[in-house]
Short mmCIF file of N, CA and C in Angstrom, two decimals:
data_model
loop_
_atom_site.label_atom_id
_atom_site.label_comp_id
_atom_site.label_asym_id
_atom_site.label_seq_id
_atom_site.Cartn_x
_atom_site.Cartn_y
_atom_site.Cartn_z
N UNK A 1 -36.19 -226.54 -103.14
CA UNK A 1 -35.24 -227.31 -103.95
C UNK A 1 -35.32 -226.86 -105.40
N UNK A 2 -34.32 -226.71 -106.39
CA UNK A 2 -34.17 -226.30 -107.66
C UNK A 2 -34.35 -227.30 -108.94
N UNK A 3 -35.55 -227.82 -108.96
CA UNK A 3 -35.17 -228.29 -110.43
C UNK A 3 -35.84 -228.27 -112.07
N UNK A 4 -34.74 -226.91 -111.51
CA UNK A 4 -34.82 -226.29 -113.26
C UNK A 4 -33.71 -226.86 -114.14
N UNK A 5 -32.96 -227.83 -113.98
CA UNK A 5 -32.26 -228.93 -114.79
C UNK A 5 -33.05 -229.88 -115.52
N UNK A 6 -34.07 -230.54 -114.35
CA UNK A 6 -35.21 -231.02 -114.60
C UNK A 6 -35.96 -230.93 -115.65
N UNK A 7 -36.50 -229.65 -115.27
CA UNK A 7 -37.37 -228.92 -116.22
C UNK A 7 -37.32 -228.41 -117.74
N UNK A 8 -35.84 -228.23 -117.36
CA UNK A 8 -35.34 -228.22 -119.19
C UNK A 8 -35.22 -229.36 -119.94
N UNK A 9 -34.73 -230.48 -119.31
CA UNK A 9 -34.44 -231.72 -119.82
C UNK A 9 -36.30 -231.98 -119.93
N UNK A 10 -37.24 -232.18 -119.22
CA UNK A 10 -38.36 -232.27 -119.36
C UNK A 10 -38.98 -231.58 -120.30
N UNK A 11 -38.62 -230.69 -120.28
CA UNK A 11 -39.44 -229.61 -121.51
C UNK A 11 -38.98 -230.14 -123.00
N UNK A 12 -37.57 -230.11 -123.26
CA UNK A 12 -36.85 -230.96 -124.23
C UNK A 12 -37.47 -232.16 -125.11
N UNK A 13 -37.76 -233.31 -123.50
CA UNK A 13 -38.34 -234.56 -123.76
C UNK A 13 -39.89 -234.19 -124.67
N UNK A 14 -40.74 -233.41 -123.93
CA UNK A 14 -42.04 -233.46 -124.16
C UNK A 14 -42.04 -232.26 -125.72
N UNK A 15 -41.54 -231.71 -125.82
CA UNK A 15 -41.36 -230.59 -126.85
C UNK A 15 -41.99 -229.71 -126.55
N UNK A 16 -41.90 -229.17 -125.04
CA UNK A 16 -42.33 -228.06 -125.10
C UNK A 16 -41.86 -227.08 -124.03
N UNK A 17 -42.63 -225.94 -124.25
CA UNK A 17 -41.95 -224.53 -123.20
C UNK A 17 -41.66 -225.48 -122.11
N UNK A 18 -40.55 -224.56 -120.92
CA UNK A 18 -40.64 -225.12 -119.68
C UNK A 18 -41.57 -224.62 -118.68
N UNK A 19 -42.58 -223.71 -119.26
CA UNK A 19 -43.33 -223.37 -118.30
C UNK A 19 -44.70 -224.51 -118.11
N UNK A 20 -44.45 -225.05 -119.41
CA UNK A 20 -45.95 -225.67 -119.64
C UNK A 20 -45.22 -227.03 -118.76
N UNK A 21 -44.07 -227.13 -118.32
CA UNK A 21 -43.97 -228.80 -117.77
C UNK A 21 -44.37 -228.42 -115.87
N UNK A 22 -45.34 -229.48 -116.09
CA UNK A 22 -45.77 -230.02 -114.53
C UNK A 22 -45.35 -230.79 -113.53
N UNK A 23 -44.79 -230.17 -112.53
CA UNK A 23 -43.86 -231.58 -111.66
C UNK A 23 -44.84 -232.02 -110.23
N UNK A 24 -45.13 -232.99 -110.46
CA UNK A 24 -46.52 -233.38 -109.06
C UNK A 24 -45.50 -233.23 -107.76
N UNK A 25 -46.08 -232.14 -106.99
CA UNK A 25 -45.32 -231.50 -106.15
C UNK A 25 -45.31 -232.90 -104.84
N UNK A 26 -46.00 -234.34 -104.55
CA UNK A 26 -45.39 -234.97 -103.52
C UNK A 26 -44.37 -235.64 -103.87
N UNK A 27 -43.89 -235.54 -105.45
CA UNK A 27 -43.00 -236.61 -105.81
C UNK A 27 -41.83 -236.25 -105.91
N UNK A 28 -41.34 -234.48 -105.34
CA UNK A 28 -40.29 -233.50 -105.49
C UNK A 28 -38.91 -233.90 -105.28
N UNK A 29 -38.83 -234.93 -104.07
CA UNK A 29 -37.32 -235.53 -104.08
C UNK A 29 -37.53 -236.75 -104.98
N UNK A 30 -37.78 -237.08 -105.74
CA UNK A 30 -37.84 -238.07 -106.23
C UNK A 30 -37.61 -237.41 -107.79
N UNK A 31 -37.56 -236.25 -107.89
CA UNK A 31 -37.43 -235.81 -109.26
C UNK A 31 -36.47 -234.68 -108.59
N UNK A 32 -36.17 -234.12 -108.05
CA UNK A 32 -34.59 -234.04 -107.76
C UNK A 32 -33.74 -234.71 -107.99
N UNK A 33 -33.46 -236.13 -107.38
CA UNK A 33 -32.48 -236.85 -107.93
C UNK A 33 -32.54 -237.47 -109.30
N UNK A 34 -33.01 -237.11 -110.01
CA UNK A 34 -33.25 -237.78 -111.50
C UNK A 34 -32.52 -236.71 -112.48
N UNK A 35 -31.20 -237.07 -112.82
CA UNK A 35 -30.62 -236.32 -113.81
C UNK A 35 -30.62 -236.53 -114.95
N UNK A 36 -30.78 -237.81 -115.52
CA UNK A 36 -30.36 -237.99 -116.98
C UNK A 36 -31.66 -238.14 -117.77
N UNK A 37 -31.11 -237.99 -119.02
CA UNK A 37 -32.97 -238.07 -119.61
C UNK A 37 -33.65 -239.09 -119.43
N UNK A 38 -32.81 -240.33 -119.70
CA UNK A 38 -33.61 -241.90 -119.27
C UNK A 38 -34.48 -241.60 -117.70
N UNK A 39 -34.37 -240.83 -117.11
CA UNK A 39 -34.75 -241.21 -115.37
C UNK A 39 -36.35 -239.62 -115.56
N UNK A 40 -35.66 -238.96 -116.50
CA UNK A 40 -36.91 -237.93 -116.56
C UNK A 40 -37.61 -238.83 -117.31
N UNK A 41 -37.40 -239.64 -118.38
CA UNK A 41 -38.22 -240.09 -119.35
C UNK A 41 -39.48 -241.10 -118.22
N UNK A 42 -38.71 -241.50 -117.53
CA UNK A 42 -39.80 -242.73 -117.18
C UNK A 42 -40.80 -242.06 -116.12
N UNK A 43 -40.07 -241.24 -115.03
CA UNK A 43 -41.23 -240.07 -114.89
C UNK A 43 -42.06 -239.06 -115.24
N UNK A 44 -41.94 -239.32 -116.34
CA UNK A 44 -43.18 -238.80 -117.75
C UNK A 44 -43.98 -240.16 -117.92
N UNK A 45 -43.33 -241.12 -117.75
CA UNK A 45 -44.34 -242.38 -118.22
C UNK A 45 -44.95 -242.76 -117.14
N UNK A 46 -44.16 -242.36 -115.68
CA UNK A 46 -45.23 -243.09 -114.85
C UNK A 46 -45.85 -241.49 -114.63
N UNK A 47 -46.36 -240.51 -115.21
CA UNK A 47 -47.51 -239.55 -114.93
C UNK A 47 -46.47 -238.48 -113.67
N UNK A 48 -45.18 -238.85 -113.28
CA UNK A 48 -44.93 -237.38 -111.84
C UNK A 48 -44.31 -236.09 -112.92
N UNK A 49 -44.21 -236.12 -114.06
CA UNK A 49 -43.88 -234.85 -114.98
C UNK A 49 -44.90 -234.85 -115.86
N UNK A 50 -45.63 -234.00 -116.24
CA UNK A 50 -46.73 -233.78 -117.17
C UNK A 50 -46.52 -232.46 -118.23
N UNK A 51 -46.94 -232.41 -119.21
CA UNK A 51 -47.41 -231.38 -119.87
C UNK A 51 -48.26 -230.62 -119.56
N UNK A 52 -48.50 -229.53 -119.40
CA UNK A 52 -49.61 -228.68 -119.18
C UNK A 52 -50.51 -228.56 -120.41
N UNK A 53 -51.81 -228.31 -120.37
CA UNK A 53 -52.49 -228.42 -121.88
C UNK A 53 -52.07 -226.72 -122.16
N UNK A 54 -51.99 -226.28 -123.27
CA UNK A 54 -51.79 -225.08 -124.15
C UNK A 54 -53.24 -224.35 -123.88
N UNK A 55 -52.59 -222.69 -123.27
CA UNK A 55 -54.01 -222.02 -122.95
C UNK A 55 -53.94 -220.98 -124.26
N UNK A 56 -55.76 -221.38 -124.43
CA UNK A 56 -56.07 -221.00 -125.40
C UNK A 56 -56.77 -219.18 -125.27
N UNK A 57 -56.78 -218.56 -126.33
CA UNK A 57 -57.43 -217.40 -126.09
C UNK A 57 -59.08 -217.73 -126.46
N UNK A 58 -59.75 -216.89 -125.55
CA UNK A 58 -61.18 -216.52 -125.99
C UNK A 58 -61.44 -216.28 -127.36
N UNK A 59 -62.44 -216.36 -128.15
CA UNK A 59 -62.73 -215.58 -129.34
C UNK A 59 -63.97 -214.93 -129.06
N UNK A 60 -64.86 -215.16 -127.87
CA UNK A 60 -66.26 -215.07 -127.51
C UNK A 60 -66.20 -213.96 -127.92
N UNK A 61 -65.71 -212.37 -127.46
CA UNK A 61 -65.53 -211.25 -127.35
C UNK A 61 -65.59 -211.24 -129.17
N UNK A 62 -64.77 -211.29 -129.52
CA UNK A 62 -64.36 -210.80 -131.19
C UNK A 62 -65.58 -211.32 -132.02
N UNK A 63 -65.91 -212.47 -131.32
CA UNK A 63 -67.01 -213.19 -132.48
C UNK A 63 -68.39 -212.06 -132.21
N UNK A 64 -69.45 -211.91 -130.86
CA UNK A 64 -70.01 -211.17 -130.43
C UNK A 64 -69.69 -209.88 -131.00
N UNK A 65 -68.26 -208.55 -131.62
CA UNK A 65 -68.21 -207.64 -131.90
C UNK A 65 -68.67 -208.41 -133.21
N UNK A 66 -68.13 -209.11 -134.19
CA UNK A 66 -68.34 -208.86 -135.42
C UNK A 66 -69.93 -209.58 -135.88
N UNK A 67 -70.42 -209.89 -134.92
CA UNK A 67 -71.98 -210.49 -135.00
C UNK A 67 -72.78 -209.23 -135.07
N UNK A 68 -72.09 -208.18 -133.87
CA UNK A 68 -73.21 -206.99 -133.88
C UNK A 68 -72.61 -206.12 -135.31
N UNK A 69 -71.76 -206.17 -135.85
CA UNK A 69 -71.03 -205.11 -137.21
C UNK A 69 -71.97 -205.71 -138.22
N UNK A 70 -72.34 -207.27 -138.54
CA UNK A 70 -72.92 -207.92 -139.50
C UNK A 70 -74.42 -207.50 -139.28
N UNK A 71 -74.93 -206.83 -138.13
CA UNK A 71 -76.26 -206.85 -137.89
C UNK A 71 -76.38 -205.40 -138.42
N UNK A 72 -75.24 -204.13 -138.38
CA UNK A 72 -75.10 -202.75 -139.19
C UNK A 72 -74.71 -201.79 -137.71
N UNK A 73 -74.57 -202.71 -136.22
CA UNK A 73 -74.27 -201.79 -135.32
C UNK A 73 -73.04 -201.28 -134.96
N UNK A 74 -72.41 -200.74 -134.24
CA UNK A 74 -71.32 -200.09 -134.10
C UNK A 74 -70.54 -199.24 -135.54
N UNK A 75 -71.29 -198.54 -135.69
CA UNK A 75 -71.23 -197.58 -136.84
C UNK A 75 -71.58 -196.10 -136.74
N UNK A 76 -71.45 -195.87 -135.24
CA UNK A 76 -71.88 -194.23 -134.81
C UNK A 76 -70.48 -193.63 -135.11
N UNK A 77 -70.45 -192.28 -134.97
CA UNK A 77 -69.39 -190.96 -134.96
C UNK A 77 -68.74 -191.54 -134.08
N UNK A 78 -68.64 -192.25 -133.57
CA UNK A 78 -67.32 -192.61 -132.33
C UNK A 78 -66.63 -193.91 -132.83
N UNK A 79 -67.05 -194.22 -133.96
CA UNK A 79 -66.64 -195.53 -134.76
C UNK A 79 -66.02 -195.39 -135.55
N UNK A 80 -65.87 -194.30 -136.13
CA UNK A 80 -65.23 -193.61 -137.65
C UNK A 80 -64.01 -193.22 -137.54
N UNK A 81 -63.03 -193.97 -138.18
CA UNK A 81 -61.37 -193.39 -138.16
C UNK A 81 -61.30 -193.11 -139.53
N UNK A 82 -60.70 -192.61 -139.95
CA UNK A 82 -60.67 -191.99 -141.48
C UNK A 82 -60.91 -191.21 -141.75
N UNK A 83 -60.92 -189.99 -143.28
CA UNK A 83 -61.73 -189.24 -143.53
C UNK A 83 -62.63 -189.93 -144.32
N UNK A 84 -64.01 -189.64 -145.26
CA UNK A 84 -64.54 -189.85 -145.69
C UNK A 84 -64.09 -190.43 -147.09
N UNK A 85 -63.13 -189.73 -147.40
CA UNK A 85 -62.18 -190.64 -148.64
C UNK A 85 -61.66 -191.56 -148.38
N UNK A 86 -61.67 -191.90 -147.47
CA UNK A 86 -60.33 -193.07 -147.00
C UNK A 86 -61.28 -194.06 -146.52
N UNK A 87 -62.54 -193.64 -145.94
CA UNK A 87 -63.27 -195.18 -145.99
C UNK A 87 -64.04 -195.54 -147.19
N UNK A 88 -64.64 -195.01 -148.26
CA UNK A 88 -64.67 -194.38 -149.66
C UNK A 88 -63.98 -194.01 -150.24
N UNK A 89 -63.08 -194.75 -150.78
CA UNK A 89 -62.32 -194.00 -151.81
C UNK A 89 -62.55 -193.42 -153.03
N UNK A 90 -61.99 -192.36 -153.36
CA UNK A 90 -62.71 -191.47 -154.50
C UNK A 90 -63.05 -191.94 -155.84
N UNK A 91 -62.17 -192.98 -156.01
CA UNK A 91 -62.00 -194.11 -157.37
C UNK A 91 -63.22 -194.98 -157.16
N UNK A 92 -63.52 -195.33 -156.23
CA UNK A 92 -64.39 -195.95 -155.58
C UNK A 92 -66.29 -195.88 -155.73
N UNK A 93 -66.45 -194.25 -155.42
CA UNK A 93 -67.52 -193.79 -155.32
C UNK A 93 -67.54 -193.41 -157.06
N UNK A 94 -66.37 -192.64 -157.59
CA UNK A 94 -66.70 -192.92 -159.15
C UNK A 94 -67.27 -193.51 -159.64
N UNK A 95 -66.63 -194.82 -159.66
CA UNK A 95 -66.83 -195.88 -160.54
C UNK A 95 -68.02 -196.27 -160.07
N UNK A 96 -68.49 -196.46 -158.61
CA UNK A 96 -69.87 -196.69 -158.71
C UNK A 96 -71.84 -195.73 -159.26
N UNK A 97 -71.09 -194.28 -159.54
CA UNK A 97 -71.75 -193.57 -159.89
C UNK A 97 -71.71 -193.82 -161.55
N UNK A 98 -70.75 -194.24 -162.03
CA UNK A 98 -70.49 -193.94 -164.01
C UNK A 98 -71.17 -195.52 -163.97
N UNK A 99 -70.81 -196.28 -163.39
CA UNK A 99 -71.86 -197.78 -163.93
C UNK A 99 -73.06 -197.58 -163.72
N UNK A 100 -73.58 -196.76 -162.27
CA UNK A 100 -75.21 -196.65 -162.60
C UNK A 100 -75.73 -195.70 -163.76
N UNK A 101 -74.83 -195.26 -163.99
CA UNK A 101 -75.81 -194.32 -165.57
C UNK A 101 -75.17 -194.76 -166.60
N UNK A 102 -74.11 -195.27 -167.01
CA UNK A 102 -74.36 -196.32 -168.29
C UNK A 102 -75.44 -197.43 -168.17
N UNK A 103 -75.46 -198.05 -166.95
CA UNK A 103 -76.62 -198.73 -167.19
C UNK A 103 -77.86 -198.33 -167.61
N UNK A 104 -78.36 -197.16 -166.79
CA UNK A 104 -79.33 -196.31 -167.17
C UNK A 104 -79.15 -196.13 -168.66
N UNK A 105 -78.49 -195.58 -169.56
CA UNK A 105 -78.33 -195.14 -170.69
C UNK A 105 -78.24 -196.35 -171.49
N UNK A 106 -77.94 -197.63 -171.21
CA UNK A 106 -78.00 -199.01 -171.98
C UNK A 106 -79.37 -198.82 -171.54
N UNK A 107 -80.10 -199.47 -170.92
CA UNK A 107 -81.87 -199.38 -170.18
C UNK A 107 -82.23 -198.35 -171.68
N UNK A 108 -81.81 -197.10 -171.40
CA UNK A 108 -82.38 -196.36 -172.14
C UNK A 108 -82.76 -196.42 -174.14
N UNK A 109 -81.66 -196.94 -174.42
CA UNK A 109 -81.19 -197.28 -175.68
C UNK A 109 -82.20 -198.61 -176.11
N UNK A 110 -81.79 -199.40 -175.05
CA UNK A 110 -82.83 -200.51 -175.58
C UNK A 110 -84.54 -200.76 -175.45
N UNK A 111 -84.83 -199.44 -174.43
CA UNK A 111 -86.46 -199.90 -175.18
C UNK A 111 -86.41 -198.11 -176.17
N UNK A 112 -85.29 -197.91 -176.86
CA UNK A 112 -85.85 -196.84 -177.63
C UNK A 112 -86.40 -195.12 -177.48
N UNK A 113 -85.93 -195.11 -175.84
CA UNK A 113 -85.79 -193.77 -175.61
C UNK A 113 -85.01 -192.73 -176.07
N UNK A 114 -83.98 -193.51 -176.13
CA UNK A 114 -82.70 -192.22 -177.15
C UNK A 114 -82.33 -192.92 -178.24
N UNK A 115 -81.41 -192.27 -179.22
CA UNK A 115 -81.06 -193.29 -180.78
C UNK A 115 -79.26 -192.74 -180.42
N UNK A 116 -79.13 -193.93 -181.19
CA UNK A 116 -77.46 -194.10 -181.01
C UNK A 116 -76.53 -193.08 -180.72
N UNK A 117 -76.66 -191.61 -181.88
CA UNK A 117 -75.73 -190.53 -181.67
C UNK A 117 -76.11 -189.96 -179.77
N UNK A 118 -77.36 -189.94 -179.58
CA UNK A 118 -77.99 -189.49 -178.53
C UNK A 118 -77.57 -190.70 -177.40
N UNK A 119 -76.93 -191.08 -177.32
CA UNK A 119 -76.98 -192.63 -176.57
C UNK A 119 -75.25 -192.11 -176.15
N UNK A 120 -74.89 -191.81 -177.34
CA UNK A 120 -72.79 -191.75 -177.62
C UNK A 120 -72.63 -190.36 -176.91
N UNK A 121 -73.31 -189.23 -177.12
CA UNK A 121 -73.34 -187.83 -175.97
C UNK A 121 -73.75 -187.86 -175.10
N UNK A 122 -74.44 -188.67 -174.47
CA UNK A 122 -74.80 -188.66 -173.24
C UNK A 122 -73.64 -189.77 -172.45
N UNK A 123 -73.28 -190.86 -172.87
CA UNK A 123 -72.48 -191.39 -172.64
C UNK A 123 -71.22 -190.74 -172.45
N UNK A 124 -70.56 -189.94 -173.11
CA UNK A 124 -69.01 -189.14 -172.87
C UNK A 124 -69.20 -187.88 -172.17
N UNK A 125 -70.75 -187.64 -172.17
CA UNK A 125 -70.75 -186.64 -170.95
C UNK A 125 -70.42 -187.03 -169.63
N UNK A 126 -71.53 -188.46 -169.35
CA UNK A 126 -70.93 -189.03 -167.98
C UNK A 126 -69.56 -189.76 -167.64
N UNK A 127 -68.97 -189.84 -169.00
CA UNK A 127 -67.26 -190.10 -168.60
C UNK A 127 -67.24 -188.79 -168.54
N UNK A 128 -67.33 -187.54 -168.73
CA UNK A 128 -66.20 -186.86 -168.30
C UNK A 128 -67.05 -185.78 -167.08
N UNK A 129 -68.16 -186.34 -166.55
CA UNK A 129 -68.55 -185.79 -164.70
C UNK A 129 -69.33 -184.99 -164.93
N UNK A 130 -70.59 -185.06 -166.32
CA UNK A 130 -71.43 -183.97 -166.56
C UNK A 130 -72.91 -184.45 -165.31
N UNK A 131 -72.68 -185.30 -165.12
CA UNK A 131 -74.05 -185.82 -164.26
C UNK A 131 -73.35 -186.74 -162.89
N UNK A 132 -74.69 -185.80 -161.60
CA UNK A 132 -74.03 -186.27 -160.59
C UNK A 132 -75.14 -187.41 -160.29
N UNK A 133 -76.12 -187.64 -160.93
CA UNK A 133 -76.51 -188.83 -160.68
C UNK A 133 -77.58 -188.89 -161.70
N UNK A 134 -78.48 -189.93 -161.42
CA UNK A 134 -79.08 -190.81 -162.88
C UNK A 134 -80.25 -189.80 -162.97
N UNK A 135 -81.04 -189.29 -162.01
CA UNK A 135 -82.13 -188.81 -162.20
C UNK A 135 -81.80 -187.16 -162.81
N UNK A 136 -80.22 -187.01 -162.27
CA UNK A 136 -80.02 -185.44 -163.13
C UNK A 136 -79.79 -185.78 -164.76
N UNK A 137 -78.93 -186.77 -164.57
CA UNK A 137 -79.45 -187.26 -166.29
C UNK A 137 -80.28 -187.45 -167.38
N UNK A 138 -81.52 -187.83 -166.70
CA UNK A 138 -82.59 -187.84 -167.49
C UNK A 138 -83.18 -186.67 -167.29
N UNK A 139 -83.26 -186.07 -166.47
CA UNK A 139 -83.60 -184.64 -166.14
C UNK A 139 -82.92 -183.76 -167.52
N UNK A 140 -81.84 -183.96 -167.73
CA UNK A 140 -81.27 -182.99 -168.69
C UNK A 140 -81.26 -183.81 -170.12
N UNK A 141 -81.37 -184.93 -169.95
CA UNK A 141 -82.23 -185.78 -171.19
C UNK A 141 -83.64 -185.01 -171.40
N UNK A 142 -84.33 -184.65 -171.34
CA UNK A 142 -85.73 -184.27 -171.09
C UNK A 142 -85.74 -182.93 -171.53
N UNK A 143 -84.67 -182.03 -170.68
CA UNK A 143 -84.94 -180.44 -171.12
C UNK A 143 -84.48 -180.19 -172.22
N UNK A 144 -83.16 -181.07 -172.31
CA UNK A 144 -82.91 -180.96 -174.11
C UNK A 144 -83.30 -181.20 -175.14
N UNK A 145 -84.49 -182.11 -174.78
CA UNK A 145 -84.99 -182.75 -175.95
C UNK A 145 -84.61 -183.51 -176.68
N UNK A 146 -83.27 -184.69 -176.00
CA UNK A 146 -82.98 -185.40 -176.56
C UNK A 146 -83.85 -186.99 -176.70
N UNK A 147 -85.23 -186.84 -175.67
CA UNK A 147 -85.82 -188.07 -175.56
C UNK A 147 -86.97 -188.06 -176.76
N UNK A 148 -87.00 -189.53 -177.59
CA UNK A 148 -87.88 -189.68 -178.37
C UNK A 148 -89.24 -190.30 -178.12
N UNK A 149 -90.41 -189.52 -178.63
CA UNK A 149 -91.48 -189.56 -178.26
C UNK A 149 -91.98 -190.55 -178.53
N UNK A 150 -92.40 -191.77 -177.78
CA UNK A 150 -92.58 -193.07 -177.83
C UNK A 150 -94.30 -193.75 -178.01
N UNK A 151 -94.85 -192.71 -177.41
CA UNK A 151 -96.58 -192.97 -177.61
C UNK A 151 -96.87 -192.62 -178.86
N UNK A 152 -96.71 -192.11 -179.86
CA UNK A 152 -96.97 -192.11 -181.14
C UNK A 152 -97.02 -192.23 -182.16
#
């Protein structure tokens, strides 16, 4: 028997899809003949049309991946989409290399290792990419003789 008249008018009533409406399959001629909304309505009230509850998705899966990413796993060569710039961006790795050696070079200034002019050249060297990192800095602080001799 067909009642997908039913079912729309039911779905309507309850506000929802018509897939989610439930028709208690012994009560089938009895909700056949029920056309108008008043006659669906009250077989929603006496329980022979129901709502279906809303199926939900899992998250178990997604939560479990990003539990093991927070722990540092799934990070092998078979994990990597990008090039190396693109998960690093070049602006990126900059800027985090020129703040660790101004800091270094503030550090430096304030217990008196270098004096101001010596503080201002070393500084516009590493704006403009003379040092690839802090320890080549002081390294070439050192051979130049720009560090002041502090034990004496």
């Amino acid at each position: 028997m067909n009642l997908t008249t039913q079912k729309k008018l039911a779905a309507k009533i309850l506000k929802v899809g018509v897939n989610r409406v439930w028709i208690d399959p012994e009560y089938m001629e009895e909700v056949s003949r029920a056309i108008t909304r008043n006659s669906i309505r009250s077989l929603i009230n006496d329980g022979i049309i129901k709502a279906k509850p809303v199926k939900g998705i899992s998250s178990y899966r997604s939560k479990k991946i990003a539990e093991q990413k927070r722990k540092g796993k799934r990070k092998g060569h078979g994990s990597i989409k990008g090039a190396k710039k693109a998960r690093t961006p070049k602006k990126q790795a900059w800027m985090g290399t020129v703040r660790s050696l101004r800091t270094v070079l503030k550090d430096m200034r304030a217990k008196e290792e270098i004096d101001r002019t010596t503080y201002r050249k070393l500084y516009n060297m590493a704006k403009g990419g003379a040092f690839k990192s802090k320890s080549y800095m002081k390294t070439y602080a050192n051979d130049h003789g720009m560090l002041q001799k502090t034990g004496e």
